[in-house]
Short mmCIF file of C-alpha atoms and ligand atoms in Angstrom, two decimals:
data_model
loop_
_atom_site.label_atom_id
_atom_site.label_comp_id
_atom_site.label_asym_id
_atom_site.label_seq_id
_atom_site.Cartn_x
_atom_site.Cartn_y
_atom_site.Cartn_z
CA UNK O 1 0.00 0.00 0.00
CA UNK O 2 1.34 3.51 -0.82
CA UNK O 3 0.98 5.34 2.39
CA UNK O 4 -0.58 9.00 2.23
CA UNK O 5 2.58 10.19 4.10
CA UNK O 6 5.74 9.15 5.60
CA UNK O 7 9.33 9.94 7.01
CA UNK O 8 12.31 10.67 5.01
CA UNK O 9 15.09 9.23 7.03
CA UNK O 10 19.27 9.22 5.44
CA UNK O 11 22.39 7.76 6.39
CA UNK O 12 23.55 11.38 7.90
CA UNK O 13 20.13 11.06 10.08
CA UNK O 14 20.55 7.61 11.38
CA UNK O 15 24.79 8.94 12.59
CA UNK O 16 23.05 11.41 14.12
CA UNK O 17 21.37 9.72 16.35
CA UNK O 18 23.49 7.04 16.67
CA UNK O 19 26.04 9.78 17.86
CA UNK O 20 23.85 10.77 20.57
CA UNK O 21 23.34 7.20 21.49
CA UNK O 22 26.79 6.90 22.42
CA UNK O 23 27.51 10.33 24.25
CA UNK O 24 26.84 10.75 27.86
CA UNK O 25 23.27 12.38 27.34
CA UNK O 26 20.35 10.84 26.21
CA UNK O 27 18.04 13.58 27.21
CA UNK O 28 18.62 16.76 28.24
CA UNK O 29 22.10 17.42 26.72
CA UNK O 30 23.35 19.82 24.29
CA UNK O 31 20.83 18.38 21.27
CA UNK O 32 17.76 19.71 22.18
CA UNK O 33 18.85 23.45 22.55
CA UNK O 34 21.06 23.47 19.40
CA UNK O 35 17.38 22.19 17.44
CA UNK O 36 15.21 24.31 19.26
CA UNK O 37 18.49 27.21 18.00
CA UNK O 38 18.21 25.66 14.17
CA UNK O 39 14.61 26.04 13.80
CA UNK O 40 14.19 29.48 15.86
CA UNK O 41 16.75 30.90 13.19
CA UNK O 42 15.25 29.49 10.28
CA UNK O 43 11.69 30.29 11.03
CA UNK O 44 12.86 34.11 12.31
CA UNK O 45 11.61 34.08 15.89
CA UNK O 46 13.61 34.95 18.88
CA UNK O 47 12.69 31.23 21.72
CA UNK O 48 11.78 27.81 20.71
CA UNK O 49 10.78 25.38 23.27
CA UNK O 50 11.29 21.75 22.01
CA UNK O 51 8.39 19.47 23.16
CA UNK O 52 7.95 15.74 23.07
CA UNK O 53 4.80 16.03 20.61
CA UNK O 54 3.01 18.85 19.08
CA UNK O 55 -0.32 18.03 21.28
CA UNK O 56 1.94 18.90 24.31
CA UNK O 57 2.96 22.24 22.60
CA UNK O 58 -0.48 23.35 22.42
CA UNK O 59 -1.29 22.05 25.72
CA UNK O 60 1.47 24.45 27.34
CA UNK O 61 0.95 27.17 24.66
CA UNK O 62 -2.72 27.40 26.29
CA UNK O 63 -1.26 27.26 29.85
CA UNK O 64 1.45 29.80 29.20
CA UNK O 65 -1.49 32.41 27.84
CA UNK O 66 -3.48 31.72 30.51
CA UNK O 67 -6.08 29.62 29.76
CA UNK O 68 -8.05 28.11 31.99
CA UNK O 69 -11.65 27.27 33.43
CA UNK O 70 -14.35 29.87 32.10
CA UNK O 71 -12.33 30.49 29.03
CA UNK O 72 -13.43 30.42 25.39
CA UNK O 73 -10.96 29.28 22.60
CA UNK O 74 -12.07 29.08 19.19
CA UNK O 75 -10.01 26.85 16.58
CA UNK O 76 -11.19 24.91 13.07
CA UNK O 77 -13.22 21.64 13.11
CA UNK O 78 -11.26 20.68 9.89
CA UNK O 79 -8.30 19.52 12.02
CA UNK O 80 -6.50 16.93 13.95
CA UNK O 81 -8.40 16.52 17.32
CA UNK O 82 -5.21 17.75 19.29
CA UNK O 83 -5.73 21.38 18.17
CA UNK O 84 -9.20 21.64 19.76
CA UNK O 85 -8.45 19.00 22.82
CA UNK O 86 -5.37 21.58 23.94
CA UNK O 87 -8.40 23.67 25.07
CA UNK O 88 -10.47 21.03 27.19
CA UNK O 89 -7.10 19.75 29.31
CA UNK O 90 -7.15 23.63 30.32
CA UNK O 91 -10.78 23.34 31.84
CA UNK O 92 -11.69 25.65 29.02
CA UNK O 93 -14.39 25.85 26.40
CA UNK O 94 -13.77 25.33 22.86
CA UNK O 95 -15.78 26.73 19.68
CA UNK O 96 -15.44 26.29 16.20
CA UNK O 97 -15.38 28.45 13.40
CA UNK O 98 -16.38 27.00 10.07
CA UNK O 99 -13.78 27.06 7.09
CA UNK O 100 -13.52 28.82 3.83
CA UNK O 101 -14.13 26.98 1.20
CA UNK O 102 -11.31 27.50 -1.32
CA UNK O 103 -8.13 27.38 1.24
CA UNK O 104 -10.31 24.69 4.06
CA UNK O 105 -8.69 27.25 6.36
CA UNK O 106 -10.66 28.75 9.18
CA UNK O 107 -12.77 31.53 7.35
CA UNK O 108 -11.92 35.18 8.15
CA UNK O 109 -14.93 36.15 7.05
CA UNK O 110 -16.97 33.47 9.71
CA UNK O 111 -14.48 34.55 12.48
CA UNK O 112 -15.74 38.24 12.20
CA UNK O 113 -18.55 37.45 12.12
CA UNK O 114 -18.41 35.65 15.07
CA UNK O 115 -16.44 37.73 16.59
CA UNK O 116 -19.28 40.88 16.27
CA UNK O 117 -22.08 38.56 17.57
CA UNK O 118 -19.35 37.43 20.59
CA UNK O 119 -18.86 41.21 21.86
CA UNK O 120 -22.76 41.77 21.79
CA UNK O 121 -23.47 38.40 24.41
CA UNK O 122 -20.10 39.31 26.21
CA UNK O 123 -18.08 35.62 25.27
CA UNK O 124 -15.16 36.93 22.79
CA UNK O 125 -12.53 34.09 22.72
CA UNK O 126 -9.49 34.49 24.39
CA UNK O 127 -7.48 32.69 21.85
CA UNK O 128 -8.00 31.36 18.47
CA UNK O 129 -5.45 28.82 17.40
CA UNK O 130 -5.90 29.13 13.32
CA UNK O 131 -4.62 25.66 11.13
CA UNK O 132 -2.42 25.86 8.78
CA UNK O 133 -4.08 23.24 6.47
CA UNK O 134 -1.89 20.91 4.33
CA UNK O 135 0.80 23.66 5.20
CA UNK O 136 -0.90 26.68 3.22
CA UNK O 137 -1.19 29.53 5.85
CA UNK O 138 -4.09 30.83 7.25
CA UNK O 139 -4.76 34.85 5.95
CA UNK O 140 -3.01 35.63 9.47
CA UNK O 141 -2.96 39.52 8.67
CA UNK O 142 -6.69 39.53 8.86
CA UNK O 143 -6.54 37.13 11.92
CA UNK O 144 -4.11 39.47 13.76
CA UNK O 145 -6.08 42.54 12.98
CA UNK O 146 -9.37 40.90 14.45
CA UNK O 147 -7.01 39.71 17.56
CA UNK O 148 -6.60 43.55 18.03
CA UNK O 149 -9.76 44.51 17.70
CA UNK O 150 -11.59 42.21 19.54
CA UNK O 151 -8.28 41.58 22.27
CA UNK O 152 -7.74 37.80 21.83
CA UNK O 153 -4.29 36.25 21.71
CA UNK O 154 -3.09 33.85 18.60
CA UNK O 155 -1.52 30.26 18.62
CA UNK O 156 -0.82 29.01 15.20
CA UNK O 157 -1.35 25.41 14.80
CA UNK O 158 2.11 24.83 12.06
CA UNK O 159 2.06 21.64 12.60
CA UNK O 160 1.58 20.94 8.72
CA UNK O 161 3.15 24.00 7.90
CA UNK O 162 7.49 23.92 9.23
CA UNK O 163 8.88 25.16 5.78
CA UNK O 164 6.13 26.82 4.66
CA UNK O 165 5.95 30.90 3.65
CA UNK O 166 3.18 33.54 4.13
CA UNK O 167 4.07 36.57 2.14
CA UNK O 168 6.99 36.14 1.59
CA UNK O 169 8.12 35.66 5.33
CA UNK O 170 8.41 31.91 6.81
CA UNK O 171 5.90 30.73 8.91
CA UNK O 172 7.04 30.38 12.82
CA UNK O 173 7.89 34.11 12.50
CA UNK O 174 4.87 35.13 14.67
CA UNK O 175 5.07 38.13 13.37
CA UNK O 176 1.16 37.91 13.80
CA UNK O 177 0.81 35.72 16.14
CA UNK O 178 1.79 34.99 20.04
CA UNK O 179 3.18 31.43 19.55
CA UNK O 180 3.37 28.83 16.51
CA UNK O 181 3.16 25.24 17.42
CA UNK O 182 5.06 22.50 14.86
CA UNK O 183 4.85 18.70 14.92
CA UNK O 184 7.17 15.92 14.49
CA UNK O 185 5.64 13.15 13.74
CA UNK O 186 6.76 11.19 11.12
CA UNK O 187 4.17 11.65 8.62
CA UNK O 188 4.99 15.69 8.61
CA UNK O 189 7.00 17.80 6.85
CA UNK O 190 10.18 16.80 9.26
CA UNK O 191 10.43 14.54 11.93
CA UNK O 192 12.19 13.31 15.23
CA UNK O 193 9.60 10.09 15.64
CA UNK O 194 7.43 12.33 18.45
CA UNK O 195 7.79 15.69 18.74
CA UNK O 196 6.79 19.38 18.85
CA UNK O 197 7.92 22.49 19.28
CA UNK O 198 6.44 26.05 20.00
CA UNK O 199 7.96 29.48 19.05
CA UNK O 200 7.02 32.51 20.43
CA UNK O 201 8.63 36.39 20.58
CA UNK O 202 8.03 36.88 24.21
CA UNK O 203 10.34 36.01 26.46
CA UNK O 204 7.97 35.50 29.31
CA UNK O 205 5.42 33.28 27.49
CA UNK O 206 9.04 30.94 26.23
CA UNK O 207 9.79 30.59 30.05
CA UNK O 208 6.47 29.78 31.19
CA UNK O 209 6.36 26.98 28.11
CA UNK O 210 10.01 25.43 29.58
CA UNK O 211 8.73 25.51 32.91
CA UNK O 212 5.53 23.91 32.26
CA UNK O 213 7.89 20.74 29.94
CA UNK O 214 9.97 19.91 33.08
CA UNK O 215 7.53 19.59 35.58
CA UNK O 216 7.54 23.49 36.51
CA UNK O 217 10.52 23.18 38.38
CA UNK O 218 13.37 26.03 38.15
CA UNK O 219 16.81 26.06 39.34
CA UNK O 220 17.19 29.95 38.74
CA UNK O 221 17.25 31.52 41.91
CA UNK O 222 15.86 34.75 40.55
CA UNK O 223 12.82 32.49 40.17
CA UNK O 224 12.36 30.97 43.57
CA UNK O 225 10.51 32.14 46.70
CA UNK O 226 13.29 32.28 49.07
CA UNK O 227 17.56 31.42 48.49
CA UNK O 228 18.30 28.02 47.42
CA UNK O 229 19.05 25.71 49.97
CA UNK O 230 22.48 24.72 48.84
CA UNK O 231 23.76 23.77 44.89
CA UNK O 232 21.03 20.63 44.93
CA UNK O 233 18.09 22.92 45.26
CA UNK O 234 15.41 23.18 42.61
CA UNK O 235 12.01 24.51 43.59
CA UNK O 236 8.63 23.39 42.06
CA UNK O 237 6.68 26.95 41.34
CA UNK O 238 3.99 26.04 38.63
CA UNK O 239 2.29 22.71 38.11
CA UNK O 240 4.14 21.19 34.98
CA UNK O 241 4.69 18.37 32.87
CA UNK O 242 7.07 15.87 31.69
CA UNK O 243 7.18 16.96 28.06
CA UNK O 244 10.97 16.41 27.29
CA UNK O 245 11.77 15.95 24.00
CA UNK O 246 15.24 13.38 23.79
CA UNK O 247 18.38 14.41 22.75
CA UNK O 248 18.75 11.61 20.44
CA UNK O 249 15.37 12.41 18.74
CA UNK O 250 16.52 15.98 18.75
CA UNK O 251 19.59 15.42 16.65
CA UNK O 252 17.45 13.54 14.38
CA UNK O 253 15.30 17.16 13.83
CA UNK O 254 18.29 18.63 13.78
CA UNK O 255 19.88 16.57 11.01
CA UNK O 256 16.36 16.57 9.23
CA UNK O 257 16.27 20.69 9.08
CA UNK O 258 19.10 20.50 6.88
CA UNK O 259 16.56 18.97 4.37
CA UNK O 260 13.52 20.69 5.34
CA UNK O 261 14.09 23.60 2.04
CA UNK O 262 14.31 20.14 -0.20
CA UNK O 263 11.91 17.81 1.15
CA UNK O 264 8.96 21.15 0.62
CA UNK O 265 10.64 21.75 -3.13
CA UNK O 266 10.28 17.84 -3.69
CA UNK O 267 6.47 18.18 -2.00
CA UNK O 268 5.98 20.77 -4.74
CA UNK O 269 7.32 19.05 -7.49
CA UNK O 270 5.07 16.18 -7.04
CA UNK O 271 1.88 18.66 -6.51
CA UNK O 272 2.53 20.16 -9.54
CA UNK O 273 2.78 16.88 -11.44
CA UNK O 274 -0.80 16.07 -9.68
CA UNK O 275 -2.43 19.18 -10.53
CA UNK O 276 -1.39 18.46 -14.13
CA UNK O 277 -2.28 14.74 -14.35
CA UNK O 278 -5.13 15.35 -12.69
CA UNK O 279 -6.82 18.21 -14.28
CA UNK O 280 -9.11 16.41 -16.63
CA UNK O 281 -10.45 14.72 -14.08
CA UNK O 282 -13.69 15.78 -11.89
CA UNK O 283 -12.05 16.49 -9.04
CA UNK O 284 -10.94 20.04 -7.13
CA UNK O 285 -7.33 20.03 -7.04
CA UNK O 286 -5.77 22.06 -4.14
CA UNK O 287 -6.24 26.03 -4.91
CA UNK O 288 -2.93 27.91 -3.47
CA UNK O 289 -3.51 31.86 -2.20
CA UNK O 290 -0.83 34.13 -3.70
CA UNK O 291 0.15 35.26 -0.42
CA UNK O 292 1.03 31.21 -0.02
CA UNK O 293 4.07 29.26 -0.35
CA UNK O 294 2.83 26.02 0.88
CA UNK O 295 4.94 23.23 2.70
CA UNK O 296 2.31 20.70 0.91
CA UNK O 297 2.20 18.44 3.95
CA UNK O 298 -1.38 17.44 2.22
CA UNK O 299 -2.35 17.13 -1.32
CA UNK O 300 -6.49 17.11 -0.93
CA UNK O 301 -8.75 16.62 -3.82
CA UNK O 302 -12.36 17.43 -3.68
CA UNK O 303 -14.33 15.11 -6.04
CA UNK O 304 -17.34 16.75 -8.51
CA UNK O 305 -19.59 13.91 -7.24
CA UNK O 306 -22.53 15.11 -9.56
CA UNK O 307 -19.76 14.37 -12.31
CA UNK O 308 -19.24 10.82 -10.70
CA UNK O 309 -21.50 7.64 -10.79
CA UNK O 310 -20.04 6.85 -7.34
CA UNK O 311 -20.11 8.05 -3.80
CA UNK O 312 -17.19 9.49 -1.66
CA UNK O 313 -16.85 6.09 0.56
CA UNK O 314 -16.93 3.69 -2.72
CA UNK O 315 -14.28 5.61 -4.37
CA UNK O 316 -12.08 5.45 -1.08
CA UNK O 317 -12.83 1.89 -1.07
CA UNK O 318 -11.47 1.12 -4.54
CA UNK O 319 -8.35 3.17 -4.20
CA UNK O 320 -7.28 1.33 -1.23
CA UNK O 321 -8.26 -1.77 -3.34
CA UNK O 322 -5.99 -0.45 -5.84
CA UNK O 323 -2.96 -0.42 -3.05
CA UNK O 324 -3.09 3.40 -2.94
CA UNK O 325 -3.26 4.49 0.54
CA UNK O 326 -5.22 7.40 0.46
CA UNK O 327 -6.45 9.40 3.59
CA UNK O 328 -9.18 11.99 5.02
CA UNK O 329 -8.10 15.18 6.79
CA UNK O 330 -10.08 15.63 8.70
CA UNK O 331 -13.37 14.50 10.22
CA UNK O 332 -15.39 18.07 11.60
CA UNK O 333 -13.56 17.44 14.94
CA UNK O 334 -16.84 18.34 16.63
CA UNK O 335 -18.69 15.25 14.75
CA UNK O 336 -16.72 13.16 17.05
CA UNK O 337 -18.73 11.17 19.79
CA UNK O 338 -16.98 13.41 22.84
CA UNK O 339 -17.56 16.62 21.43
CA UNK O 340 -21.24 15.66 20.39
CA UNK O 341 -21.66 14.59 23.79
CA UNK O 342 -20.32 17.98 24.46
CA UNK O 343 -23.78 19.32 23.00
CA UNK O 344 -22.51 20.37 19.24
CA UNK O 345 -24.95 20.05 16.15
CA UNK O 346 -24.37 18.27 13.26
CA UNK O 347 -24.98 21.35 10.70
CA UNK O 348 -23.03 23.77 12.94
CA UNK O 349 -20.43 24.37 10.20
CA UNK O 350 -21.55 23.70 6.84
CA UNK O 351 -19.05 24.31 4.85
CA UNK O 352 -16.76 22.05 6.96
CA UNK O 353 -19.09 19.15 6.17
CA UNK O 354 -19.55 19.27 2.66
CA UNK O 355 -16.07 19.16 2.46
CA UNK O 356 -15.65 16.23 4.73
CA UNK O 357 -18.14 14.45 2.36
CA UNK O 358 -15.75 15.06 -0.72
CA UNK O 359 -12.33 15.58 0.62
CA UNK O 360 -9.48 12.87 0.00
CA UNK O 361 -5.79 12.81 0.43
CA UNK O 362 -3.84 11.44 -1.77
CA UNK O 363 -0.51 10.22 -1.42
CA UNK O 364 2.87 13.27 -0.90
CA UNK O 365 5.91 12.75 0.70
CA UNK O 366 9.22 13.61 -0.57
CA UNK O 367 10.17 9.33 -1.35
CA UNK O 368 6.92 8.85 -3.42
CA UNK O 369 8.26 7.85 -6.74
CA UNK O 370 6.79 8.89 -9.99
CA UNK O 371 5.78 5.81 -10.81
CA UNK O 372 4.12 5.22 -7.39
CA UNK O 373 3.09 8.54 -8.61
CA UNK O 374 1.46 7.01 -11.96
CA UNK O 375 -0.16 4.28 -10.10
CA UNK O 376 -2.57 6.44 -7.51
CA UNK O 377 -3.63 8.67 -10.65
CA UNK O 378 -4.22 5.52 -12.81
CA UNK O 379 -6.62 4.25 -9.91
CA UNK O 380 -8.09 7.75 -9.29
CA UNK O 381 -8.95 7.75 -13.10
CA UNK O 382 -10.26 4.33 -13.48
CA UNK O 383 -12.06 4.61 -10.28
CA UNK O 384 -14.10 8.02 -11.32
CA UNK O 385 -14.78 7.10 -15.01
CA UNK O 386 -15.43 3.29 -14.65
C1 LIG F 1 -0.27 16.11 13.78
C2 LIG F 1 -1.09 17.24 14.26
C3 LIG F 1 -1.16 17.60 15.61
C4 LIG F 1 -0.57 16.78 16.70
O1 LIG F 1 0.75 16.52 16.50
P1 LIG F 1 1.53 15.47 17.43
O2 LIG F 1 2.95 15.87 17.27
O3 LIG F 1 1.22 14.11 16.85
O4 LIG F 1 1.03 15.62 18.81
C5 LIG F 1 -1.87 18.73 15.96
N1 LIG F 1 -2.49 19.49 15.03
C6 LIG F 1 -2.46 19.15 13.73
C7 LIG F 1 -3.16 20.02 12.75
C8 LIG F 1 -1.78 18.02 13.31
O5 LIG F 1 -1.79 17.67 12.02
#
């Protein structure tokens, strides 16, 4: 089966790690701040805090804003789970905003509007965590002028999106945002097996988020309550997490970032041979804003189904009886059996849902061969003209 996505791992990669393996630190060593260094630089922020998964980035992202019980937090419902479930481990309330149908980015238009009839019943959000879908960038001008308007505070879900450019300007920047959360995990754009890091401007919101990874314990003494005890003392002065990421799965991001420019220019070069072999076909191939340089983590089609004898689940079916492995991203994250228990409507975001009924991923990653390549449009063809 051609998966929809997996890891690009080299020689130089696996002596990476094995390097680590034999030095005296396995976890916190030098690894994890020279990453955390390598990706701050390249993305243009000033802290990174290196996280053992993405989930736990947005889980201390929240924490380090301040949110907690009584809280609203609004995000997408065409996401992973772990972008609106960040919100319920901090006792808070989350909302969704429904997408816009040519990017499947939260709409700015259906934030605003939102946003207006928030002020008037006195709940505005007090963060919105925008998506990054398939790695395109969310119109995070507009966002940021709405966060100033209406005073809520910004974490940009990345995780599809380490590589990727909005206006010119690489995304991690948050230039217009407070903190931008990546993932690791294999199946993204780089990877250290688990992992997840958050970036951020502010100096006080990065040592909140390394506090809350180690368990909220400091050893600064310009931190603790009273003088340290003698050289052994640490003191305990938030309630934090373990959220270490390894050393040994840091050096294998590190090693990775060296490829991170290629593996996006080989994610392109395979979307652009879609888009052509694809175009006679009725399906929606992915539309790319100008302000946009995508990191492609995703390659979603939309099928014309009134141009198709067959429904969205039959099609699926026969591509994976065709040995290509092809996906959905994502299930309306508020369709799921918690959330609904949770009291949301199926209906609350339309446009989500249609696109959930036509929405397939087909195979990208930078070792998908052409001739792999070949083989999912040769099934995608027979399977929508047959
Ligand atoms: C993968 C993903 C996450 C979670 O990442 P982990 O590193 O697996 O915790 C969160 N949000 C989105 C949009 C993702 O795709």
């Amino acid at each position: 089966m051609i998966p929809y996505g997996r890891q690009t791992i080299s020689e130089a990669d696996i002596q990476a790690v094995v390097e680590v393996l034999r030095s005296d630190f396995l976890t916190q060593g030098p690894a994890v701040p020279a990453f955390e260094s390598a990706v701050a630089n390249y993305c243009g922020a000033q802290y990174a805090c290196a996280v053992n998964s993405a989930t736990s980035a947005l889980h201390i992202a929240c924490l380090a804003l301040g949110v907690g019980k009584g809280d609203s937090v609004w995000t997408s419902p065409i996401t992973f789970v772990a972008s609106a479930n960040c919100v319920l481990y901090c006792g808070a309330d989350v909302d969704f905003v429904d997408i816009d149908p040519r990017t499947y980015n939260i709409s700015v238009e259906c934030l605003a509007a939102k946003l207006a009839q928030a002020e008037k019943t006195g709940n505005l959000p007090k963060v919105v965590i925008p998506v990054h879908l398939s790695g395109q960038s969310c119109d995070m001008e507009a966002i940021h002028r709405l966060s100033q308007q209406y005073g809520f505070n910004i974490i940009e879900d990345a995780s599809h999106a380490i590589g990727a450019q909005y206006r010119g300007q690489s995304v991690g920047n948050c230039r217009y945002s407070d903190i931008t959360v990546f993932s690791f995990h294999p199946v993204k754009i780089i990877t250290t097996g688990e992992g997840g890091m958050a970036l951020t401007n502010d100096a006080g919101l990065a040592r909140r988020m390394q506090l809350l990874r180690s368990h909220g314990i400091t050893r600064e003494t310009s931190e603790m309550t009273h003088d340290a005890d003698g050289s052994w003392y640490y003191q305990q002065i938030a309630l934090g997490f373990n959220y270490r990421l390894t050393d040994f799965q840091a050096a294998l991001g590190l090693s990775q970032m060296q490829r991170l420019d290629e593996f996006v220019a080989t994610r392109h070069a395979l979307a652009k041979r879609y888009d052509d072999l694809l175009s006679h076909l009725p399906v929606a191939i992915p539309w790319q804003h100008s302000d946009s340089y995508s990191a492609l983590h995703l390659y979603v089609i939309r099928l014309r189904l009134n141009a198709i004898n067959k429904t969205h689940s039959e099609l699926f079916e026969l591509l994976r009886a065709e040995g290509v492995g092809v996906n959905l991203h994502y299930i309306p994250v508020y369709w799921q059996p918690y959330y609904q228990e949770m009291g949301f409507k199926i209906g609350y975001c339309p446009e989500a849902e249609r696109y959930y009924g036509e929405a397939i991923s087909l195979p990208i990653y930078p070792g998908l061969t052409e001739t792999q390549q070949n083989q999912v449009v040769l099934a995608l063809r027979k399977a929508v003209t047959v």
